[in-house]
Coordinates of C-alpha atoms in Angstrom, one line a residue:
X1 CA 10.5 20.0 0.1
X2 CA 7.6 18.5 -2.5
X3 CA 6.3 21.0 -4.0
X4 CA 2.4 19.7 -5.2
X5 CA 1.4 19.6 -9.3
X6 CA -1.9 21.2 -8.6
X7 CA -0.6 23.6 -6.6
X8 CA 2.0 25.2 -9.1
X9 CA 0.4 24.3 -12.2
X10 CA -3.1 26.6 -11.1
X11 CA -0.8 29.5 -9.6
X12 CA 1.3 29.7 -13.2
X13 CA -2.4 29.6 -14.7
X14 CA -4.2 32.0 -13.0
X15 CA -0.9 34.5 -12.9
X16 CA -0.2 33.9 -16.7
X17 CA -3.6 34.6 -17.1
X18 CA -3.8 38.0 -14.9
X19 CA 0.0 39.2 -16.3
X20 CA -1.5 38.4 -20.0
X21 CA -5.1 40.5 -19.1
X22 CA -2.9 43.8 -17.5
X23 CA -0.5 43.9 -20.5
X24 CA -3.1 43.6 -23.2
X25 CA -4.8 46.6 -21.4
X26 CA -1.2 48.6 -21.0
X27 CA -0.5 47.9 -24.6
X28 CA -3.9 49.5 -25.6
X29 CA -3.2 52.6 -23.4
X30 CA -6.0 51.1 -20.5
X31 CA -3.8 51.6 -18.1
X32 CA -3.7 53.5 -14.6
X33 CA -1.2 53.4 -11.8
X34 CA -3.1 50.0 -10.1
X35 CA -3.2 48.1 -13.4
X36 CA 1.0 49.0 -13.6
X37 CA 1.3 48.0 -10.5
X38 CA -0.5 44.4 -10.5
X39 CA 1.1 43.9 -13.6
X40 CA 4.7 43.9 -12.2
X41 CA 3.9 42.7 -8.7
X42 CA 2.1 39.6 -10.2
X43 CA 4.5 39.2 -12.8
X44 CA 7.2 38.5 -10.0
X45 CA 4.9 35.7 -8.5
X46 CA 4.2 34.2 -12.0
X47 CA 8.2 33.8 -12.0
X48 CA 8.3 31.8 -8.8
X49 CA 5.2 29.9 -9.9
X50 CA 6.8 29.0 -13.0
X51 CA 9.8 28.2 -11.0
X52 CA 7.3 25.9 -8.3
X53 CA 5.8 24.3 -12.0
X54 CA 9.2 23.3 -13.5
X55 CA 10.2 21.8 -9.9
X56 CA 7.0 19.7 -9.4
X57 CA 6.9 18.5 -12.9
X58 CA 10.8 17.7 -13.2
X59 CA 10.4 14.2 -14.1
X60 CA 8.2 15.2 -17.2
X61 CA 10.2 17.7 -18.3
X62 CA 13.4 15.5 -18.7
X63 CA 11.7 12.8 -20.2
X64 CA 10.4 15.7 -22.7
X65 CA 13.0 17.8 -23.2
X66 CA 15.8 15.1 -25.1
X67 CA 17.6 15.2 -28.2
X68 CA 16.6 18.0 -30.6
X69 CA 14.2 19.6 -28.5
X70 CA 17.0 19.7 -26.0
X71 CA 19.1 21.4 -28.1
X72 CA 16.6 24.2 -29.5
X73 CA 15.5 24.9 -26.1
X74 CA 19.3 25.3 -25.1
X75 CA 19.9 27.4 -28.1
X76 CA 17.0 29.7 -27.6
X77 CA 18.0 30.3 -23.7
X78 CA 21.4 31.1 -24.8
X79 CA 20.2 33.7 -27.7
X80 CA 17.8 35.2 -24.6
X81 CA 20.6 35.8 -22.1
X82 CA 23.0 37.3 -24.9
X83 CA 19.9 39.5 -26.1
X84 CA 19.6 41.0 -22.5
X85 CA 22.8 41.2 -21.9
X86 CA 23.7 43.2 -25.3
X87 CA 20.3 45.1 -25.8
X88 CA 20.4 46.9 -21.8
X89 CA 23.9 48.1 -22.7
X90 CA 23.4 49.3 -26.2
X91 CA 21.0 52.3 -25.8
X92 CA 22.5 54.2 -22.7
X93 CA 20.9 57.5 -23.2
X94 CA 17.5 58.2 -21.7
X95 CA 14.3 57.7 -24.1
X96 CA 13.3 61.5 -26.0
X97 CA 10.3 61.0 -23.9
X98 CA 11.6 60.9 -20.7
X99 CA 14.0 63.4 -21.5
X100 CA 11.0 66.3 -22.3
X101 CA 9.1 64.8 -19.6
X102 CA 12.0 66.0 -17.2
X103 CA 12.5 68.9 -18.8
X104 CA 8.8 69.8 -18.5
X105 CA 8.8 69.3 -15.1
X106 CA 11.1 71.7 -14.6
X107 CA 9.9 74.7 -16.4
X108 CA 8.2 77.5 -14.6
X109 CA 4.8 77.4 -13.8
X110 CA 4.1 80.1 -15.7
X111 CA 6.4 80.1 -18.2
X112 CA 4.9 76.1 -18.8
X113 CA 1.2 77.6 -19.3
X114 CA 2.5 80.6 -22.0
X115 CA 4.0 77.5 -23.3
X116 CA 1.0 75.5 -23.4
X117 CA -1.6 78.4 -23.6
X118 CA -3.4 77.1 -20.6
X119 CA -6.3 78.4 -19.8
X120 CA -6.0 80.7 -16.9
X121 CA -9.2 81.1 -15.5
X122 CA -9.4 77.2 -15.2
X123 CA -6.3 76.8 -14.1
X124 CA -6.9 79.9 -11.6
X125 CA -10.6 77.6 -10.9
X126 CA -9.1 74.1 -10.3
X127 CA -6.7 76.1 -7.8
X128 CA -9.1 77.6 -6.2
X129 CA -11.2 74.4 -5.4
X130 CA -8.0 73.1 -3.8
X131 CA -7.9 76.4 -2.0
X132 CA -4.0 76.5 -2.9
X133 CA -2.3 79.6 -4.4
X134 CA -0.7 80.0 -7.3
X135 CA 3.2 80.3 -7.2
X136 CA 6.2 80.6 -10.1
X137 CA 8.2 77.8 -8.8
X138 CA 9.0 74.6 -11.1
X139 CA 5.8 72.4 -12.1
X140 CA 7.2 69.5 -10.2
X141 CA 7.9 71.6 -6.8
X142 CA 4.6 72.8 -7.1
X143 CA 3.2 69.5 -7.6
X144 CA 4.7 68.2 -4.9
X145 CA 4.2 71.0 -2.8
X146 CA 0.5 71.3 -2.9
X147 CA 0.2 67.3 -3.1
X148 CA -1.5 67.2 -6.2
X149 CA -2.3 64.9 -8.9
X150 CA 0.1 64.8 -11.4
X151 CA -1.5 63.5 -14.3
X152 CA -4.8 65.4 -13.1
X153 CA -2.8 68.7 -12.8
X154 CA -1.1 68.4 -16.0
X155 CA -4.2 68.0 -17.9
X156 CA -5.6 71.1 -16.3
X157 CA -2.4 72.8 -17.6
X158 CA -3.2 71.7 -21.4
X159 CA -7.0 72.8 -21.2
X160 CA -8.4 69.4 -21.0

């Protein structure tokens, strides 16, 4: 199969340039569930396209890639693969974050807004405008339970 130069070349361009755009917007905390999302979905095609590129342009890249410039790229892959391989088996305990995260999930409902000194008349309000009642079961059960937003429940619970 001939894979075509156009072809491959615009579909790493346009991916590079959507993957770049969604992670400059993660890293400045401009980010919702659809921006993750595309990120990671398109990020996955930008790998095949970049795999598409190198195969329609393999004549190029050999004439390029000789010598010296051979040998750094070699080196460089080789440092990459140890790096991954090394740095995911390093840190086997879950991040601080995650771990408080869980544990928040878990508390009591009403335990969680003592905790938090929620507000209870707004949290008794946004409740009642999802005509659901209010029950001492974990924050996550209840969540799930009542099919509620998450992040849109949570913020309710810290008076925001």
């Amino acid at each position: 199969m001939k894979v075509s130069k156009p072809i491959a070349t615009t579909a790493t361009i346009a991916t590079f340039a959507i993957v770049g755009v969604t992670g400059v917007f993660m890293f400045f905390d401009l980010k919702n569930y659809g921006i993750k999302i595309a990120h990671e979905y398109i990020g996955m095609v930008m790998v095949l396209a970049c795999v598409l590129h190198i195969f329609a342009n393999l004549a190029p890249f050999k004439k390029y890639f000789t010598g010296k410039k051979l040998g750094f790229i070699s080196a460089t892959i080789i440092a990459a693969i140890i790096f991954v391989v090394f740095a995911s088996n390093s840190n086997k305990s879950k991040l601080p974050q995650k771990e408080l995260y869980s544990s928040f999930m878990s508390a009591n409902l009403s335990s969680a807004m003592v905790a938090l000194n929620s507000d209870k008349t707004a949290v008794k309000k946004y409740l009642n405008s999802k005509n659901i009642e209010f029950e001492d079961t974990s924050i996550k059960e209840f969540i799930s339970k009542n099919n509620l937003n998450e992040v849109e429940f949570i913020n309710t619970l810290l008076n925001r």
